[in-house]
Short mmCIF file of C-alpha atoms and ligand atoms in Angstrom, two decimals:
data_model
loop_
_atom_site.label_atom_id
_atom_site.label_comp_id
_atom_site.label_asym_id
_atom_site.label_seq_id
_atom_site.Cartn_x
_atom_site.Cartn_y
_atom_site.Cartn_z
CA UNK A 1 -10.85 -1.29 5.49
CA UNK A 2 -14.06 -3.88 6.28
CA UNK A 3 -15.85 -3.47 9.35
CA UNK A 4 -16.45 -6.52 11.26
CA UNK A 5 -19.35 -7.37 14.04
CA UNK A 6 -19.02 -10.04 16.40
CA UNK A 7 -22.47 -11.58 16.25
CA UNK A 8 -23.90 -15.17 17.32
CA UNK A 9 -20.66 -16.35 18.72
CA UNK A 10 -18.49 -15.67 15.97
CA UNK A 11 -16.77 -12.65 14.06
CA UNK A 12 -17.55 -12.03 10.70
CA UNK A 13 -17.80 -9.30 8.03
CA UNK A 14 -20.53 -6.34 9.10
CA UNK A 15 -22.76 -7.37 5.83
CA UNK A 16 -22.99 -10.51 6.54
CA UNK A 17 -24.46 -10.23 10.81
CA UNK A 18 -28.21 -9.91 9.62
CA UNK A 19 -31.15 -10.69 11.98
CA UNK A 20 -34.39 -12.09 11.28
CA UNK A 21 -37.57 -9.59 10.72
CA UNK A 22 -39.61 -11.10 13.88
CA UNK A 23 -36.49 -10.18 16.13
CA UNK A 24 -38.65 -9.12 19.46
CA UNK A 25 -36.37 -6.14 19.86
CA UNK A 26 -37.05 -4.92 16.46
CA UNK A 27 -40.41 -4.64 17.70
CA UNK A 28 -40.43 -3.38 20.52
CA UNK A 29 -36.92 -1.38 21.64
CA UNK A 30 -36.59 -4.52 24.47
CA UNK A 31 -32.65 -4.16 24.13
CA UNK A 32 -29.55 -2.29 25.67
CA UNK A 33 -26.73 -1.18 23.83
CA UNK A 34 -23.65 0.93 23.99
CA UNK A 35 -21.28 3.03 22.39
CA UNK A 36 -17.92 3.15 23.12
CA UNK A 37 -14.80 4.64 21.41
CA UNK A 38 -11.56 3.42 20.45
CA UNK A 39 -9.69 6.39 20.10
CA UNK A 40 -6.55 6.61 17.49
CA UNK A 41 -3.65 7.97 18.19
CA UNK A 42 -1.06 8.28 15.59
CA UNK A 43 2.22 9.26 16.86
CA UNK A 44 2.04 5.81 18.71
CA UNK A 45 0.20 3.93 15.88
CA UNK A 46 -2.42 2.90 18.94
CA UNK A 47 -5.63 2.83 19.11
CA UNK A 48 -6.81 3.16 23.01
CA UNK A 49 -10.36 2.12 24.07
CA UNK A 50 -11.74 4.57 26.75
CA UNK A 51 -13.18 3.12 29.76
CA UNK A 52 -13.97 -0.22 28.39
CA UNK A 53 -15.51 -1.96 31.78
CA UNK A 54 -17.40 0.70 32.74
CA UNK A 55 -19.35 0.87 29.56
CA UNK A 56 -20.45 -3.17 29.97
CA UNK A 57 -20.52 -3.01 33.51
CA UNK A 58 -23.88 -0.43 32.41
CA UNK A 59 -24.83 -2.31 30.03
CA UNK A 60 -24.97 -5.56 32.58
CA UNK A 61 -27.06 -3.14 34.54
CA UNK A 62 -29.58 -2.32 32.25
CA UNK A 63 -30.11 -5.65 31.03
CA UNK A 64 -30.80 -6.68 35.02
CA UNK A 65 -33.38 -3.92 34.25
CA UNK A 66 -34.89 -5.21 31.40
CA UNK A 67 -34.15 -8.70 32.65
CA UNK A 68 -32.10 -9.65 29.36
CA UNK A 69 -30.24 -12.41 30.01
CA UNK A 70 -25.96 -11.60 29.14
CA UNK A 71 -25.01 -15.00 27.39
CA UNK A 72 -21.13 -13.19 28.02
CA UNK A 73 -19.24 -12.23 31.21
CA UNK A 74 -17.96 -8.07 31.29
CA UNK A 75 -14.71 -9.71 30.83
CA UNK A 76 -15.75 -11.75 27.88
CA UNK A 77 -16.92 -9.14 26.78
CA UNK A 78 -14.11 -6.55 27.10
CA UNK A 79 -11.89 -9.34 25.87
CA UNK A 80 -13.77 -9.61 22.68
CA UNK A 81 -13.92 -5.91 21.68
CA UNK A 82 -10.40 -5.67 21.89
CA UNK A 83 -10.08 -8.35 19.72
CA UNK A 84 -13.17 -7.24 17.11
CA UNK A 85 -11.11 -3.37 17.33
CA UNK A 86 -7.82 -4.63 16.31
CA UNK A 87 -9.50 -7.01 13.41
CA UNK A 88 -10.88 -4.24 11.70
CA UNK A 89 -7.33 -2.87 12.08
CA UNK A 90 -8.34 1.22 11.45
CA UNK A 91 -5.26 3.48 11.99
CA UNK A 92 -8.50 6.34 12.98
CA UNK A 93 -11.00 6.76 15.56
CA UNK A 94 -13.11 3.98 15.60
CA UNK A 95 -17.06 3.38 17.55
CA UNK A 96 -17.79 0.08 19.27
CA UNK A 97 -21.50 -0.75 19.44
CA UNK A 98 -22.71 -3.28 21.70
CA UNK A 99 -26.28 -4.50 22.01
CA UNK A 100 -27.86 -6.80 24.15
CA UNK A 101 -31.02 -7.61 22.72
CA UNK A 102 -34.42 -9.85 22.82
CA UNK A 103 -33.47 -12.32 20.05
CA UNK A 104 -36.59 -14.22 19.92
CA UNK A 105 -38.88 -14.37 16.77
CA UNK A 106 -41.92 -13.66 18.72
CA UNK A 107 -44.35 -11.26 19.08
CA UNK A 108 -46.27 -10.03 22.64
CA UNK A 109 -45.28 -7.05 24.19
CA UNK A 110 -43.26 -8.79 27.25
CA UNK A 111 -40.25 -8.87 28.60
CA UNK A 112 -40.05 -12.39 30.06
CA UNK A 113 -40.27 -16.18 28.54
CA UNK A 114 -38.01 -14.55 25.82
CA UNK A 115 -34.41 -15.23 24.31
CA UNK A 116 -31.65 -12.85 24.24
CA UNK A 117 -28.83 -12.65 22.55
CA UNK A 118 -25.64 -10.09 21.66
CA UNK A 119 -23.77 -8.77 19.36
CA UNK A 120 -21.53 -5.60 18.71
CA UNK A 121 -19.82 -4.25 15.56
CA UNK A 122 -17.32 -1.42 15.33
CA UNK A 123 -17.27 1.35 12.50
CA UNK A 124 -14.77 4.54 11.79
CA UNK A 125 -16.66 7.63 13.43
CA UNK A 126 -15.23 10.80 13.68
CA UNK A 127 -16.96 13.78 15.57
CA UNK A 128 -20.25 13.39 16.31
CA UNK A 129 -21.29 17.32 16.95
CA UNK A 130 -19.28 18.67 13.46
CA UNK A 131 -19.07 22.12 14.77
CA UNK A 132 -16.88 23.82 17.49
CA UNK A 133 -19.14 25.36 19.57
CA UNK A 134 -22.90 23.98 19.48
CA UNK A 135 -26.04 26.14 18.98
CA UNK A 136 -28.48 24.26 21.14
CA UNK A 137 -32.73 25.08 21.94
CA UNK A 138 -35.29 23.55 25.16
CA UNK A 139 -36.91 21.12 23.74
CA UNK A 140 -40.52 21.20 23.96
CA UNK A 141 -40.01 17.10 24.08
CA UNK A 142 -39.59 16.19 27.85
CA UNK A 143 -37.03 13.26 29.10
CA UNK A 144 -39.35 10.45 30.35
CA UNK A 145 -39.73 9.58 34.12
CA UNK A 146 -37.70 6.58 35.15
CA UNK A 147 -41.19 4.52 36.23
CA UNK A 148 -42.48 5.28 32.37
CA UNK A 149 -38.92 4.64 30.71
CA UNK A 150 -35.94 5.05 33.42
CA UNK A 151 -33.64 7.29 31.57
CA UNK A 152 -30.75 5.60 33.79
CA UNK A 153 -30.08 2.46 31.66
CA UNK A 154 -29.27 2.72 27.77
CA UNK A 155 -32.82 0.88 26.27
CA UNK A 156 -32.94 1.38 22.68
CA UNK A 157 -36.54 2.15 22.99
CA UNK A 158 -36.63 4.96 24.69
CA UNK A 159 -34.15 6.74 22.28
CA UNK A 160 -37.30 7.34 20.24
CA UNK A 161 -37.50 10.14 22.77
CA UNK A 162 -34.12 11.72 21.85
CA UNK A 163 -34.66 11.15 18.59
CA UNK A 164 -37.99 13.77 18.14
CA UNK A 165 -35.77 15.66 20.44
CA UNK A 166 -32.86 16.04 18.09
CA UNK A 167 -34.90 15.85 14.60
CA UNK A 168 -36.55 19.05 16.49
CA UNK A 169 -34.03 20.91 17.46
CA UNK A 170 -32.08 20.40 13.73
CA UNK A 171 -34.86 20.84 11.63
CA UNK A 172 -35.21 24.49 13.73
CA UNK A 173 -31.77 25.46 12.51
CA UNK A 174 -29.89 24.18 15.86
CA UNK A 175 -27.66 21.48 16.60
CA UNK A 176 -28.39 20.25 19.91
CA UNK A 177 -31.93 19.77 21.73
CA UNK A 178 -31.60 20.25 25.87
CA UNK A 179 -34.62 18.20 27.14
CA UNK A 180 -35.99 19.00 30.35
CA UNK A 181 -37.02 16.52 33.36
CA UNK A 182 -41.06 15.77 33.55
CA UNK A 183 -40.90 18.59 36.75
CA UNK A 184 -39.22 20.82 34.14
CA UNK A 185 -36.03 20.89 35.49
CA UNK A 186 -32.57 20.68 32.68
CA UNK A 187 -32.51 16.94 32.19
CA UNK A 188 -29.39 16.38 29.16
CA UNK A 189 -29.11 17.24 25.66
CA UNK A 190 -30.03 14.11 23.05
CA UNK A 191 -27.30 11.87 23.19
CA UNK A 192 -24.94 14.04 26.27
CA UNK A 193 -24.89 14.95 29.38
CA UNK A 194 -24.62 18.75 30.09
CA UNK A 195 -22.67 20.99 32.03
CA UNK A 196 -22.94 24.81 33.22
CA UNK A 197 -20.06 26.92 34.66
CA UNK A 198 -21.28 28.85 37.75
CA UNK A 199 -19.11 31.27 39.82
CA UNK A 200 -16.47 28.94 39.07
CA UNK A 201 -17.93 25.68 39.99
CA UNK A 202 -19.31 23.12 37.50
CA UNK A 203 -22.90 22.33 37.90
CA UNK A 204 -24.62 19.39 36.41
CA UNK A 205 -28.28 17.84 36.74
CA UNK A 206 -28.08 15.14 39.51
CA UNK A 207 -28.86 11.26 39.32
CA UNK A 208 -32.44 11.70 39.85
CA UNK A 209 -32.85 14.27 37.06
CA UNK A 210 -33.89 11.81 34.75
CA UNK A 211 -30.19 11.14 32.90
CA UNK A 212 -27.72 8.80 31.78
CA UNK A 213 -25.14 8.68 34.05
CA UNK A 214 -22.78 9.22 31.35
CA UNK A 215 -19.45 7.55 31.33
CA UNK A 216 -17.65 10.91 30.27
CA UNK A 217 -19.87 13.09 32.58
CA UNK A 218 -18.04 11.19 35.48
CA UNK A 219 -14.59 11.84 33.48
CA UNK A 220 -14.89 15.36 33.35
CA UNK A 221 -16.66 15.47 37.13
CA UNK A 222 -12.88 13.18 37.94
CA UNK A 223 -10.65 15.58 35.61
CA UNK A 224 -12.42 19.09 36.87
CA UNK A 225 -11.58 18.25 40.08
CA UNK A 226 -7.85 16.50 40.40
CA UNK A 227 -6.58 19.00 37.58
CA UNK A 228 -8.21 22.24 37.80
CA UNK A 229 -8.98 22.04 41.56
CA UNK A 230 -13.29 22.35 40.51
CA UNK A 231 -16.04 21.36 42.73
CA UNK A 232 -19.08 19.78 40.67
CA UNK A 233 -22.36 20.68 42.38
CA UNK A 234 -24.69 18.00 40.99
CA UNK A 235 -28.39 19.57 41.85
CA UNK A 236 -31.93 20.00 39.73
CA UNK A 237 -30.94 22.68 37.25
CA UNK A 238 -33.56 25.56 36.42
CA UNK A 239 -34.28 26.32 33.04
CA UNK A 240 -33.46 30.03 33.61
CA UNK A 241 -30.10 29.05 34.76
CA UNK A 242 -28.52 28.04 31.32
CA UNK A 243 -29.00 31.70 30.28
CA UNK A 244 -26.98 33.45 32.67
CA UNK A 245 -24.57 30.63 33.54
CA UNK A 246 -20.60 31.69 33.10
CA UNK A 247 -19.96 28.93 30.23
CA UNK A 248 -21.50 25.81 29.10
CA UNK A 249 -21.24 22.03 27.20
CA UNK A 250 -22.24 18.97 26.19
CA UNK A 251 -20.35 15.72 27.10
CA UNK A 252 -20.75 12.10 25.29
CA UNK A 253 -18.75 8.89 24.50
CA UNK A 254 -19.61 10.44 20.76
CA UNK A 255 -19.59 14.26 21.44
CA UNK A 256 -16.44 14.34 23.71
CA UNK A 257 -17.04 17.71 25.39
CA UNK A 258 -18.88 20.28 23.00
CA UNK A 259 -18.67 23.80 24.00
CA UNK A 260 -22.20 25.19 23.88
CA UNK A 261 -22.24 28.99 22.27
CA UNK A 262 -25.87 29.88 22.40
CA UNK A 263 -28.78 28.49 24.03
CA UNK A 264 -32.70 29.72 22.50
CA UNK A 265 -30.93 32.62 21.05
CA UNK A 266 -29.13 33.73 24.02
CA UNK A 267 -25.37 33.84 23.90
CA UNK A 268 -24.03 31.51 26.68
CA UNK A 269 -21.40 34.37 28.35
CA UNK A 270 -20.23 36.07 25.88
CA UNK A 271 -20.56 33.40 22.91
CA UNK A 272 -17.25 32.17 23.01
CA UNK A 273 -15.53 28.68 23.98
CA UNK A 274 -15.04 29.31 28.08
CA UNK A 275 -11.95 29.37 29.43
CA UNK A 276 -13.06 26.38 31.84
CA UNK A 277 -14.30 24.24 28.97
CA UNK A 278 -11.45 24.98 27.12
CA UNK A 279 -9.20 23.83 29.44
CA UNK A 280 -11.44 20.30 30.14
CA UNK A 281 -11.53 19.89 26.59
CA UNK A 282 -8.12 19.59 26.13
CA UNK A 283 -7.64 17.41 29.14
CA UNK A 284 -10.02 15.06 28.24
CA UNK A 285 -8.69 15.02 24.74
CA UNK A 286 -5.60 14.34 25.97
CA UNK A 287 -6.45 11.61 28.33
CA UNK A 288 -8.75 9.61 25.88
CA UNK A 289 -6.19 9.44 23.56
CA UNK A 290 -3.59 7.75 26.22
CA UNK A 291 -1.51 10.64 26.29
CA UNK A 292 -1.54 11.38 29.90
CA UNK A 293 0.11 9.33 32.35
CA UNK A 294 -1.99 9.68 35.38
CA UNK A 295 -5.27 8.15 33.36
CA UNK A 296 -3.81 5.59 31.45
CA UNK A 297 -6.12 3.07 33.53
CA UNK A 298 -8.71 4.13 31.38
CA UNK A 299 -6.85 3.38 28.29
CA UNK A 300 -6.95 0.36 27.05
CA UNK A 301 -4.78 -0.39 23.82
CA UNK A 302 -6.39 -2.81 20.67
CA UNK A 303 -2.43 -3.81 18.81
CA UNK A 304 -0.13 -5.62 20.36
CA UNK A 305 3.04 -3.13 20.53
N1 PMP B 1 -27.15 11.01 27.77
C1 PMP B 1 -27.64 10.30 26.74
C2 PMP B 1 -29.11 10.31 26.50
C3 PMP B 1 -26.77 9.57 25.91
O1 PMP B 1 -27.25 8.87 24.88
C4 PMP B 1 -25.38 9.61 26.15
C5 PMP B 1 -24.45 8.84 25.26
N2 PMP B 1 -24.21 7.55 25.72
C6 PMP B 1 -24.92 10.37 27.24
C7 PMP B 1 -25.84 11.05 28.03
C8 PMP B 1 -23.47 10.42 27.59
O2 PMP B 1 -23.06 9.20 28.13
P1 PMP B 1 -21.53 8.70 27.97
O3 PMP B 1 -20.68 9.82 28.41
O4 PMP B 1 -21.45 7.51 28.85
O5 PMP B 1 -21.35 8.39 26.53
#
């Protein structure tokens, strides 16, 4: 099954959206993108798209940010990834990446007097973390501050960060890197956000603890409490803390939420999937996937029925 991209105002086959080698953005990381899933569900022979609008509506943020010009509405574009999703037509779950990006063939380190332009494309992707429960390290690689690269808005450049992160963390055996703030508080793991379970709350770094806001972080924050009754304390996380907290995982548009077994060599309780994460995970598996009625306003389904 071809992929297809949607790319200078028309959709064509994935091979053939190419950009030119003087592309600004190649340059220099002036761009926001996005990843968002369509996720297939095959009693129903649907695929639903989770939280479409409030993917663009942060991508239409960070391009304020980086002052790139949107040459599409967040309808227009919701409107066309539905439409790009159910032209590539896969019956499994698919990844939508959208990028708003300095399209100019210029050089000069800038961000204004520049053109921008956007395009997205959508591949199959299964899971992103391949393993049940994730063995994660500290990474001696610290999130940057938001007046040096604010963390808050998806800017392809500053994913060189997460990427020594992760490289890191693999290449020492683990699957995960947890990168702390510049004050050394727990920032979010490479590409997720990252929960604890405390005396049966949920904790989770706050806003200004240098993270994405992540799309599923609020998800799980919405699902913890409405369905398992859970308070979220959102506060500047100590380091010390993920080794003695109750349970903990990751959560990503790509990583779903990843139970989190062992953190520098210390069991995270008693090395097990938590019973709290359990439970989430199967919520939010259930809810992505359009299969419970209360959230199906998050669901948004590619073929016509
Ligand atoms: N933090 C980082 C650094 C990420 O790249 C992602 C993935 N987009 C997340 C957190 C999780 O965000 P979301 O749940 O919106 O995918």
């Amino acid at each position: 099954m071809p992929s297809y991209a949607y790319f200078q105002k028309q959709f064509l086959p994935l091979e053939e959206a190419k950009i030119g080698i003087m592309t600004h953005a190649l340059h220099y990381g002036t761009a926001i993108f996005e990843g968002i899933r369509g996720n297939w569900n095959e009693s129903r022979g649907q695929t639903y798209v989770f939280r479409l609008r409030e993917h663009f509506e942060r991508l239409a943020r960070g391009c304020r940010v980086l002052q790139i010009k949107l040459p599409l509405s967040v309808d227009e574009m919701c409107n066309l990834s539905v439409e790009l999703m159910a032209k590539c037509g896969f019956r499994e779950d698919a990844y939508l990446r959208p990028v708003a990006y300095t399209s100019s063939q210029a050089l000069g380190v800038r961000l204004h007097d520049l053109e921008h332009d956007f395009f997205m494309f959508v591949i199959p992707w299964g899971p992103y973390l391949d393993v049940d429960k994730a063995r994660c390290c500290v990474s001696s690689w610290h999130r940057p501050e938001d007046n040096a690269i604010p963390p808050q808005i998806k800017a392809n450049g500053i994913y060189i960060n997460n990427a020594l992160a992760k490289t890191e963390a693999q290449k020492a055996g683990y699957d995960e890197a947890i990168m702390l703030s510049p004050d050394g508080h727990i920032s979010e793991g490479s590409g997720e956000n990252i929960f604890l379970v405390m005396d049966g709350k949920l904790v989770t770094p706050a806003v200004n603890n240098n993270i994405l806001m992540g799309i599923t972080r609020n998800t799980v924050i919405e699902l913890a409490e409405k369905e398992l009754g859970l308070e979220t304390v959102q506060r500047a996380i100590d380091r010390s803390e993920l080794y003695v907290a109750d349970e903990c995982f990751l959560t990503g548009t790509a990583a779903h939420v990843t139970p989190v077994s062992e953190i520098d060599d210390r069991k995270v309780g008693d090395g097990e999937i938590g019973e709290i994460t359990a439970k989430l995970q199967e919520l939010y598996t259930r809810v992505i996937r359009g299969e419970h009625p209360d959230y199906m306003h998050w669901c948004t389904p590619v073929y016509d029925k």
